[in-house]
Amino acid sequence: MFEQPARDPGPPVNDRLAWLADQLSPDASTVGPGGRLVRRWLPGGSAGPGRRRWALAGVLAAVVVIVLGSVALLGGRPVPESPPALPSAKPASEASARAAPQAGLVVSVIGRVRSPGLVTVVQGARVADVLRAAGGAEPGADLSSLNLARRVTDGEQLAVGIPAPAAAAPAGTPAGGKVDLNAASADQLDTLPGVGAVTAQRIVQWRTEHGGFTKVEQLRDVSGIGESKFQKLREQVMVG
């Protein structure tokens, strides 16, 4: 076996510490803390330019690391997420108003139908809808006098297969026999001179859209009623 010579342990630990203290101790040429060991790394010191460049590069790297760490700590915090907007609750009155059904129309049906009497239909219903609600016309009933496409009004009377009652004057008709434009049904307006089923329905529609007539002269505003027709009607009608 080869013999390995004993390794020199070097100077004792106390001698090393004494040397390090001597290197760090200030002298007359030292500015600030540190000694000869510090001066070697300062510009103009005994350390070579290569060591000084490495020292400056290390300082710059440390500064960059500190700056990046600060940005990460301050700017990298998670932004709190805002809660989603909740739908606004609508008032109960509005919801109930939308759910409430529209008021129906009550029509009196007489004549040759299966179920004569009062029937209730929806707003905008036509004569054909009223006949259907009354069970339909009896076989052989003459429907030629009825306009099945006409819209009905609330409170009117529909005669099926029989002549309309001669004394069917609207409520509020005075003794003179004038027809009240605000109370007469379409069938009753149809009996006026020069007024057919179409014009009668237009009169009813106009008073519904405008809240009723306030004067007889407003008949001129109804489509289909010219000046000559109005002159024939003005003595036959009134506004109640």
C-alpha positions as protocol buffer text, in pm:
chain_id: "A"
residue {
  index: 1
  type: MET
  ca { x: 0 y: 0 z: 0 }
}
residue {
  index: 2
  type: PHE
  ca { x: 112 y: 353 z: -78 }
}
residue {
  index: 3
  type: GLU
  ca { x: 174 y: 574 z: 213 }
}
residue {
  index: 4
  type: GLN
  ca { x: 11 y: 917 z: 197 }
}
residue {
  index: 5
  type: PRO
  ca { x: 222 y: 1189 z: 357 }
}
residue {
  index: 6
  type: ALA
  ca { x: 56 y: 1379 z: 636 }
}
residue {
  index: 7
  type: ARG
  ca { x: -115 y: 1700 z: 514 }
}
residue {
  index: 8
  type: ASP
  ca { x: -1 y: 2027 z: 663 }
}
residue {
  index: 9
  type: PRO
  ca { x: -296 y: 2153 z: 873 }
}
residue {
  index: 10
  type: GLY
  ca { x: -189 y: 2510 z: 800 }
}
residue {
  index: 11
  type: PRO
  ca { x: -185 y: 2790 z: 1049 }
}
residue {
  index: 12
  type: PRO
  ca { x: -398 y: 2751 z: 1359 }
}
residue {
  index: 13
  type: VAL
  ca { x: -750 y: 2891 z: 1367 }
}
residue {
  index: 14
  type: ASN
  ca { x: -650 y: 3171 z: 1600 }
}
residue {
  index: 15
  type: ASP
  ca { x: -383 y: 3285 z: 1353 }
}
residue {
  index: 16
  type: ARG
  ca { x: -642 y: 3288 z: 1071 }
}
residue {
  index: 17
  type: LEU
  ca { x: -886 y: 3497 z: 1273 }
}
residue {
  index: 18
  type: ALA
  ca { x: -610 y: 3738 z: 1364 }
}
residue {
  index: 19
  type: TRP
  ca { x: -521 y: 3777 z: 995 }
}
residue {
  index: 20
  type: LEU
  ca { x: -884 y: 3841 z: 898 }
}
residue {
  index: 21
  type: ALA
  ca { x: -920 y: 4101 z: 1174 }
}
residue {
  index: 22
  type: ASP
  ca { x: -603 y: 4268 z: 1052 }
}
residue {
  index: 23
  type: GLN
  ca { x: -738 y: 4280 z: 698 }
}
residue {
  index: 24
  type: LEU
  ca { x: -1070 y: 4434 z: 812 }
}
residue {
  index: 25
  type: SER
  ca { x: -916 y: 4681 z: 1057 }
}
residue {
  index: 26
  type: PRO
  ca { x: -919 y: 5041 z: 931 }
}
residue {
  index: 27
  type: ASP
  ca { x: -600 y: 5236 z: 886 }
}
residue {
  index: 28
  type: ALA
  ca { x: -512 y: 5592 z: 784 }
}
residue {
  index: 29
  type: SER
  ca { x: -603 y: 5534 z: 417 }
}
residue {
  index: 30
  type: THR
  ca { x: -941 y: 5375 z: 485 }
}
residue {
  index: 31
  type: VAL
  ca { x: -1265 y: 5581 z: 447 }
}
residue {
  index: 32
  type: GLY
  ca { x: -1560 y: 5424 z: 624 }
}
residue {
  index: 33
  type: PRO
  ca { x: -1578 y: 5076 z: 770 }
}
residue {
  index: 34
  type: GLY
  ca { x: -1351 y: 4796 z: 649 }
}
residue {
  index: 35
  type: GLY
  ca { x: -981 y: 4774 z: 588 }
}
residue {
  index: 36
  type: ARG
  ca { x: -736 y: 4651 z: 330 }
}
residue {
  index: 37
  type: LEU
  ca { x: -972 y: 4371 z: 223 }
}
residue {
  index: 38
  type: VAL
  ca { x: -1246 y: 4622 z: 141 }
}
residue {
  index: 39
  type: ARG
  ca { x: -1011 y: 4858 z: -39 }
}
residue {
  index: 40
  type: ARG
  ca { x: -914 y: 4585 z: -279 }
}
residue {
  index: 41
  type: TRP
  ca { x: -1271 y: 4581 z: -422 }
}
residue {
  index: 42
  type: LEU
  ca { x: -1315 y: 4958 z: -444 }
}
residue {
  index: 43
  type: PRO
  ca { x: -1220 y: 5155 z: -756 }
}
residue {
  index: 44
  type: GLY
  ca { x: -853 y: 5230 z: -739 }
}
residue {
  index: 45
  type: GLY
  ca { x: -789 y: 4948 z: -489 }
}
residue {
  index: 46
  type: SER
  ca { x: -540 y: 4668 z: -518 }
}
residue {
  index: 47
  type: ALA
  ca { x: -800 y: 4429 z: -669 }
}
residue {
  index: 48
  type: GLY
  ca { x: -779 y: 4387 z: -1042 }
}
residue {
  index: 49
  type: PRO
  ca { x: -1029 y: 4538 z: -1285 }
}
residue {
  index: 50
  type: GLY
  ca { x: -1181 y: 4196 z: -1353 }
}
residue {
  index: 51
  type: ARG
  ca { x: -1277 y: 4151 z: -988 }
}
residue {
  index: 52
  type: ARG
  ca { x: -1422 y: 4500 z: -973 }
}
residue {
  index: 53
  type: ARG
  ca { x: -1639 y: 4434 z: -1276 }
}
residue {
  index: 54
  type: TRP
  ca { x: -1768 y: 4114 z: -1122 }
}
residue {
  index: 55
  type: ALA
  ca { x: -1844 y: 4301 z: -798 }
}
residue {
  index: 56
  type: LEU
  ca { x: -2041 y: 4570 z: -982 }
}
residue {
  index: 57
  type: ALA
  ca { x: -2228 y: 4309 z: -1182 }
}
residue {
  index: 58
  type: GLY
  ca { x: -2322 y: 4131 z: -861 }
}
residue {
  index: 59
  type: VAL
  ca { x: -2450 y: 4454 z: -706 }
}
residue {
  index: 60
  type: LEU
  ca { x: -2661 y: 4532 z: -1015 }
}
residue {
  index: 61
  type: ALA
  ca { x: -2802 y: 4180 z: -1018 }
}
residue {
  index: 62
  type: ALA
  ca { x: -2897 y: 4212 z: -652 }
}
residue {
  index: 63
  type: VAL
  ca { x: -3072 y: 4543 z: -721 }
}
residue {
  index: 64
  type: VAL
  ca { x: -3267 y: 4389 z: -1012 }
}
residue {
  index: 65
  type: VAL
  ca { x: -3372 y: 4095 z: -796 }
}
residue {
  index: 66
  type: ILE
  ca { x: -3492 y: 4329 z: -522 }
}
residue {
  index: 67
  type: VAL
  ca { x: -3692 y: 4545 z: -766 }
}
residue {
  index: 68
  type: LEU
  ca { x: -3854 y: 4246 z: -936 }
}
residue {
  index: 69
  type: GLY
  ca { x: -3939 y: 4094 z: -600 }
}
residue {
  index: 70
  type: SER
  ca { x: -4106 y: 4417 z: -488 }
}
residue {
  index: 71
  type: VAL
  ca { x: -4312 y: 4438 z: -808 }
}
residue {
  index: 72
  type: ALA
  ca { x: -4420 y: 4078 z: -768 }
}
residue {
  index: 73
  type: LEU
  ca { x: -4525 y: 4136 z: -409 }
}
residue {
  index: 74
  type: LEU
  ca { x: -4707 y: 4465 z: -470 }
}
residue {
  index: 75
  type: GLY
  ca { x: -4852 y: 4419 z: -819 }
}
residue {
  index: 76
  type: GLY
  ca { x: -4906 y: 4046 z: -823 }
}
residue {
  index: 77
  type: ARG
  ca { x: -5177 y: 4039 z: -563 }
}
residue {
  index: 78
  type: PRO
  ca { x: -5499 y: 3880 z: -692 }
}
residue {
  index: 79
  type: VAL
  ca { x: -5774 y: 4129 z: -770 }
}
residue {
  index: 80
  type: PRO
  ca { x: -6092 y: 4048 z: -572 }
}
residue {
  index: 81
  type: GLU
  ca { x: -6367 y: 3925 z: -804 }
}
residue {
  index: 82
  type: SER
  ca { x: -6683 y: 4134 z: -795 }
}
residue {
  index: 83
  type: PRO
  ca { x: -7006 y: 3940 z: -735 }
}
residue {
  index: 84
  type: PRO
  ca { x: -7237 y: 3899 z: -1037 }
}
residue {
  index: 85
  type: ALA
  ca { x: -7528 y: 4141 z: -1068 }
}
residue {
  index: 86
  type: LEU
  ca { x: -7850 y: 3991 z: -943 }
}
residue {
  index: 87
  type: PRO
  ca { x: -8172 y: 4042 z: -1144 }
}
residue {
  index: 88
  type: SER
  ca { x: -8393 y: 4308 z: -996 }
}
residue {
  index: 89
  type: ALA
  ca { x: -8719 y: 4183 z: -854 }
}
residue {
  index: 90
  type: LYS
  ca { x: -9029 y: 4331 z: -1012 }
}
residue {
  index: 91
  type: PRO
  ca { x: -9307 y: 4460 z: -790 }
}
residue {
  index: 92
  type: ALA
  ca { x: -9576 y: 4208 z: -715 }
}
residue {
  index: 93
  type: SER
  ca { x: -9840 y: 4449 z: -842 }
}
residue {
  index: 94
  type: GLU
  ca { x: -9679 y: 4461 z: -1188 }
}
residue {
  index: 95
  type: ALA
  ca { x: -9651 y: 4082 z: -1207 }
}
residue {
  index: 96
  type: SER
  ca { x: -10011 y: 4034 z: -1096 }
}
residue {
  index: 97
  type: ALA
  ca { x: -10128 y: 4296 z: -1346 }
}
residue {
  index: 98
  type: ARG
  ca { x: -9964 y: 4105 z: -1628 }
}
residue {
  index: 99
  type: ALA
  ca { x: -10109 y: 3776 z: -1509 }
}
residue {
  index: 100
  type: ALA
  ca { x: -10460 y: 3914 z: -1467 }
}
residue {
  index: 101
  type: PRO
  ca { x: -10679 y: 3822 z: -1763 }
}
residue {
  index: 102
  type: GLN
  ca { x: -10852 y: 4095 z: -1958 }
}
residue {
  index: 103
  type: ALA
  ca { x: -11217 y: 4162 z: -1884 }
}
residue {
  index: 104
  type: GLY
  ca { x: -11452 y: 3981 z: -2122 }
}
residue {
  index: 105
  type: LEU
  ca { x: -11750 y: 4106 z: -2321 }
}
residue {
  index: 106
  type: VAL
  ca { x: -12102 y: 4001 z: -2226 }
}
residue {
  index: 107
  type: VAL
  ca { x: -12339 y: 3958 z: -2522 }
}
residue {
  index: 108
  type: SER
  ca { x: -12706 y: 3861 z: -2519 }
}
residue {
  index: 109
  type: VAL
  ca { x: -12786 y: 3596 z: -2782 }
}
residue {
  index: 110
  type: ILE
  ca { x: -13147 y: 3533 z: -2882 }
}
residue {
  index: 111
  type: GLY
  ca { x: -13312 y: 3339 z: -3162 }
}
residue {
  index: 112
  type: ARG
  ca { x: -13220 y: 3008 z: -3318 }
}
residue {
  index: 113
  type: VAL
  ca { x: -12914 y: 2899 z: -3125 }
}
residue {
  index: 114
  type: ARG
  ca { x: -12863 y: 2590 z: -2912 }
}
residue {
  index: 115
  type: SER
  ca { x: -12792 y: 2781 z: -2590 }
}
residue {
  index: 116
  type: PRO
  ca { x: -12954 y: 3127 z: -2601 }
}
residue {
  index: 117
  type: GLY
  ca { x: -12882 y: 3373 z: -2323 }
}
residue {
  index: 118
  type: LEU
  ca { x: -12581 y: 3564 z: -2200 }
}
residue {
  index: 119
  type: VAL
  ca { x: -12240 y: 3455 z: -2322 }
}
residue {
  index: 120
  type: THR
  ca { x: -11899 y: 3595 z: -2232 }
}
residue {
  index: 121
  type: VAL
  ca { x: -11630 y: 3633 z: -2495 }
}
residue {
  index: 122
  type: VAL
  ca { x: -11285 y: 3793 z: -2495 }
}
residue {
  index: 123
  type: GLN
  ca { x: -11204 y: 4143 z: -2610 }
}
residue {
  index: 124
  type: GLY
  ca { x: -11199 y: 4163 z: -2988 }
}
residue {
  index: 125
  type: ALA
  ca { x: -11433 y: 3867 z: -3037 }
}
residue {
  index: 126
  type: ARG
  ca { x: -11648 y: 3854 z: -3348 }
}
residue {
  index: 127
  type: VAL
  ca { x: -12006 y: 3745 z: -3418 }
}
residue {
  index: 128
  type: ALA
  ca { x: -11882 y: 3400 z: -3519 }
}
residue {
  index: 129
  type: ASP
  ca { x: -11714 y: 3363 z: -3178 }
}
residue {
  index: 130
  type: VAL
  ca { x: -12040 y: 3457 z: -3002 }
}
residue {
  index: 131
  type: LEU
  ca { x: -12234 y: 3196 z: -3201 }
}
residue {
  index: 132
  type: ARG
  ca { x: -11976 y: 2935 z: -3110 }
}
residue {
  index: 133
  type: ALA
  ca { x: -12000 y: 3028 z: -2742 }
}
residue {
  index: 134
  type: ALA
  ca { x: -12379 y: 2992 z: -2761 }
}
residue {
  index: 135
  type: GLY
  ca { x: -12349 y: 2637 z: -2892 }
}
residue {
  index: 136
  type: GLY
  ca { x: -12384 y: 2728 z: -3258 }
}
residue {
  index: 137
  type: ALA
  ca { x: -12685 y: 2808 z: -3472 }
}
residue {
  index: 138
  type: GLU
  ca { x: -12968 y: 2559 z: -3511 }
}
residue {
  index: 139
  type: PRO
  ca { x: -12992 y: 2367 z: -3840 }
}
residue {
  index: 140
  type: GLY
  ca { x: -13167 y: 2573 z: -4106 }
}
residue {
  index: 141
  type: ALA
  ca { x: -13119 y: 2907 z: -3925 }
}
residue {
  index: 142
  type: ASP
  ca { x: -13080 y: 3198 z: -4165 }
}
residue {
  index: 143
  type: LEU
  ca { x: -12751 y: 3374 z: -4092 }
}
residue {
  index: 144
  type: SER
  ca { x: -12748 y: 3597 z: -4401 }
}
residue {
  index: 145
  type: SER
  ca { x: -12846 y: 3904 z: -4199 }
}
residue {
  index: 146
  type: LEU
  ca { x: -12544 y: 3862 z: -3968 }
}
residue {
  index: 147
  type: ASN
  ca { x: -12195 y: 3981 z: -4042 }
}
residue {
  index: 148
  type: LEU
  ca { x: -11999 y: 3694 z: -3888 }
}
residue {
  index: 149
  type: ALA
  ca { x: -11672 y: 3891 z: -3912 }
}
residue {
  index: 150
  type: ARG
  ca { x: -11801 y: 4194 z: -3718 }
}
residue {
  index: 151
  type: ARG
  ca { x: -11648 y: 4263 z: -3376 }
}
residue {
  index: 152
  type: VAL
  ca { x: -11903 y: 4262 z: -3098 }
}
residue {
  index: 153
  type: THR
  ca { x: -11935 y: 4516 z: -2817 }
}
residue {
  index: 154
  type: ASP
  ca { x: -12012 y: 4470 z: -2452 }
}
residue {
  index: 155
  type: GLY
  ca { x: -12385 y: 4466 z: -2371 }
}
residue {
  index: 156
  type: GLU
  ca { x: -12518 y: 4426 z: -2723 }
}
residue {
  index: 157
  type: GLN
  ca { x: -12789 y: 4180 z: -2827 }
}
residue {
  index: 158
  type: LEU
  ca { x: -12745 y: 3940 z: -3118 }
}
residue {
  index: 159
  type: ALA
  ca { x: -13056 y: 3806 z: -3292 }
}
residue {
  index: 160
  type: VAL
  ca { x: -12988 y: 3481 z: -3479 }
}
residue {
  index: 161
  type: GLY
  ca { x: -13228 y: 3364 z: -3747 }
}
residue {
  index: 162
  type: ILE
  ca { x: -13504 y: 3603 z: -3641 }
}
residue {
  index: 163
  type: PRO
  ca { x: -13573 y: 3973 z: -3706 }
}
residue {
  index: 164
  type: ALA
  ca { x: -13421 y: 4207 z: -3455 }
}
residue {
  index: 165
  type: PRO
  ca { x: -13677 y: 4327 z: -3198 }
}
residue {
  index: 166
  type: ALA
  ca { x: -13840 y: 4647 z: -3324 }
}
residue {
  index: 167
  type: ALA
  ca { x: -13846 y: 4799 z: -2979 }
}
residue {
  index: 168
  type: ALA
  ca { x: -13481 y: 4733 z: -2916 }
}
residue {
  index: 169
  type: ALA
  ca { x: -13396 y: 5092 z: -2834 }
}
residue {
  index: 170
  type: PRO
  ca { x: -13081 y: 5149 z: -2635 }
}
residue {
  index: 171
  type: ALA
  ca { x: -13098 y: 5244 z: -2272 }
}
residue {
  index: 172
  type: GLY
  ca { x: -13130 y: 5616 z: -2222 }
}
residue {
  index: 173
  type: THR
  ca { x: -13310 y: 5678 z: -2552 }
}
residue {
  index: 174
  type: PRO
  ca { x: -13536 y: 5980 z: -2502 }
}
residue {
  index: 175
  type: ALA
  ca { x: -13900 y: 5997 z: -2607 }
}
residue {
  index: 176
  type: GLY
  ca { x: -13805 y: 6152 z: -2940 }
}
residue {
  index: 177
  type: GLY
  ca { x: -13653 y: 5817 z: -3048 }
}
residue {
  index: 178
  type: LYS
  ca { x: -13296 y: 5942 z: -3107 }
}
residue {
  index: 179
  type: VAL
  ca { x: -13018 y: 5686 z: -3082 }
}
residue {
  index: 180
  type: ASP
  ca { x: -12751 y: 5747 z: -2819 }
}
residue {
  index: 181
  type: LEU
  ca { x: -12412 y: 5723 z: -2991 }
}
residue {
  index: 182
  type: ASN
  ca { x: -12246 y: 5618 z: -2665 }
}
residue {
  index: 183
  type: ALA
  ca { x: -12498 y: 5347 z: -2567 }
}
residue {
  index: 184
  type: ALA
  ca { x: -12625 y: 5195 z: -2892 }
}
residue {
  index: 185
  type: SER
  ca { x: -12496 y: 4860 z: -3011 }
}
residue {
  index: 186
  type: ALA
  ca { x: -12364 y: 4804 z: -3361 }
}
residue {
  index: 187
  type: ASP
  ca { x: -12693 y: 4638 z: -3461 }
}
residue {
  index: 188
  type: GLN
  ca { x: -12891 y: 4936 z: -3334 }
}
residue {
  index: 189
  type: LEU
  ca { x: -12665 y: 5181 z: -3519 }
}
residue {
  index: 190
  type: ASP
  ca { x: -12713 y: 4969 z: -3830 }
}
residue {
  index: 191
  type: THR
  ca { x: -13082 y: 5069 z: -3834 }
}
residue {
  index: 192
  type: LEU
  ca { x: -12997 y: 5439 z: -3884 }
}
residue {
  index: 193
  type: PRO
  ca { x: -13046 y: 5581 z: -4235 }
}
residue {
  index: 194
  type: GLY
  ca { x: -12735 y: 5544 z: -4450 }
}
residue {
  index: 195
  type: VAL
  ca { x: -12550 y: 5339 z: -4186 }
}
residue {
  index: 196
  type: GLY
  ca { x: -12467 y: 4980 z: -4274 }
}
residue {
  index: 197
  type: ALA
  ca { x: -12295 y: 4710 z: -4073 }
}
residue {
  index: 198
  type: VAL
  ca { x: -11948 y: 4837 z: -4165 }
}
residue {
  index: 199
  type: THR
  ca { x: -12018 y: 5200 z: -4072 }
}
residue {
  index: 200
  type: ALA
  ca { x: -12192 y: 5094 z: -3752 }
}
residue {
  index: 201
  type: GLN
  ca { x: -11885 y: 4899 z: -3649 }
}
residue {
  index: 202
  type: ARG
  ca { x: -11664 y: 5198 z: -3728 }
}
residue {
  index: 203
  type: ILE
  ca { x: -11879 y: 5418 z: -3501 }
}
residue {
  index: 204
  type: VAL
  ca { x: -11843 y: 5166 z: -3217 }
}
residue {
  index: 205
  type: GLN
  ca { x: -11470 y: 5137 z: -3275 }
}
residue {
  index: 206
  type: TRP
  ca { x: -11425 y: 5517 z: -3277 }
}
residue {
  index: 207
  type: ARG
  ca { x: -11606 y: 5566 z: -2945 }
}
residue {
  index: 208
  type: THR
  ca { x: -11402 y: 5281 z: -2792 }
}
residue {
  index: 209
  type: GLU
  ca { x: -11071 y: 5434 z: -2900 }
}
residue {
  index: 210
  type: HIS
  ca { x: -11166 y: 5790 z: -2796 }
}
residue {
  index: 211
  type: GLY
  ca { x: -11360 y: 5716 z: -2478 }
}
residue {
  index: 212
  type: GLY
  ca { x: -11699 y: 5799 z: -2626 }
}
residue {
  index: 213
  type: PHE
  ca { x: -11859 y: 6089 z: -2812 }
}
residue {
  index: 214
  type: THR
  ca { x: -11887 y: 6432 z: -2652 }
}
residue {
  index: 215
  type: LYS
  ca { x: -12085 y: 6591 z: -2936 }
}
residue {
  index: 216
  type: VAL
  ca { x: -12278 y: 6473 z: -3243 }
}
residue {
  index: 217
  type: GLU
  ca { x: -12044 y: 6661 z: -3477 }
}
residue {
  index: 218
  type: GLN
  ca { x: -11770 y: 6408 z: -3400 }
}
residue {
  index: 219
  type: LEU
  ca { x: -11948 y: 6168 z: -3635 }
}
residue {
  index: 220
  type: ARG
  ca { x: -11762 y: 6352 z: -3912 }
}
residue {
  index: 221
  type: ASP
  ca { x: -11439 y: 6199 z: -3774 }
}
residue {
  index: 222
  type: VAL
  ca { x: -11565 y: 5846 z: -3835 }
}
residue {
  index: 223
  type: SER
  ca { x: -11434 y: 5693 z: -4156 }
}
residue {
  index: 224
  type: GLY
  ca { x: -11710 y: 5656 z: -4417 }
}
residue {
  index: 225
  type: ILE
  ca { x: -11934 y: 5937 z: -4288 }
}
residue {
  index: 226
  type: GLY
  ca { x: -11923 y: 6236 z: -4520 }
}
residue {
  index: 227
  type: GLU
  ca { x: -12106 y: 6565 z: -4492 }
}
residue {
  index: 228
  type: SER
  ca { x: -12421 y: 6447 z: -4672 }
}
residue {
  index: 229
  type: LYS
  ca { x: -12451 y: 6137 z: -4456 }
}
residue {
  index: 230
  type: PHE
  ca { x: -12390 y: 6339 z: -4143 }
}
residue {
  index: 231
  type: GLN
  ca { x: -12674 y: 6576 z: -4230 }
}
residue {
  index: 232
  type: LYS
  ca { x: -12908 y: 6274 z: -4249 }
}
residue {
  index: 233
  type: LEU
  ca { x: -12789 y: 6138 z: -3914 }
}
residue {
  index: 234
  type: ARG
  ca { x: -12760 y: 6448 z: -3701 }
}
residue {
  index: 235
  type: GLU
  ca { x: -13135 y: 6459 z: -3628 }
}
residue {
  index: 236
  type: GLN
  ca { x: -13148 y: 6085 z: -3559 }
}
residue {
  index: 237
  type: VAL
  ca { x: -12871 y: 6060 z: -3299 }
}
residue {
  index: 238
  type: MET
  ca { x: -12770 y: 6220 z: -2971 }
}
residue {
  index: 239
  type: VAL
  ca { x: -12487 y: 6207 z: -2716 }
}
residue {
  index: 240
  type: GLY
  ca { x: -12595 y: 6089 z: -2373 }
}
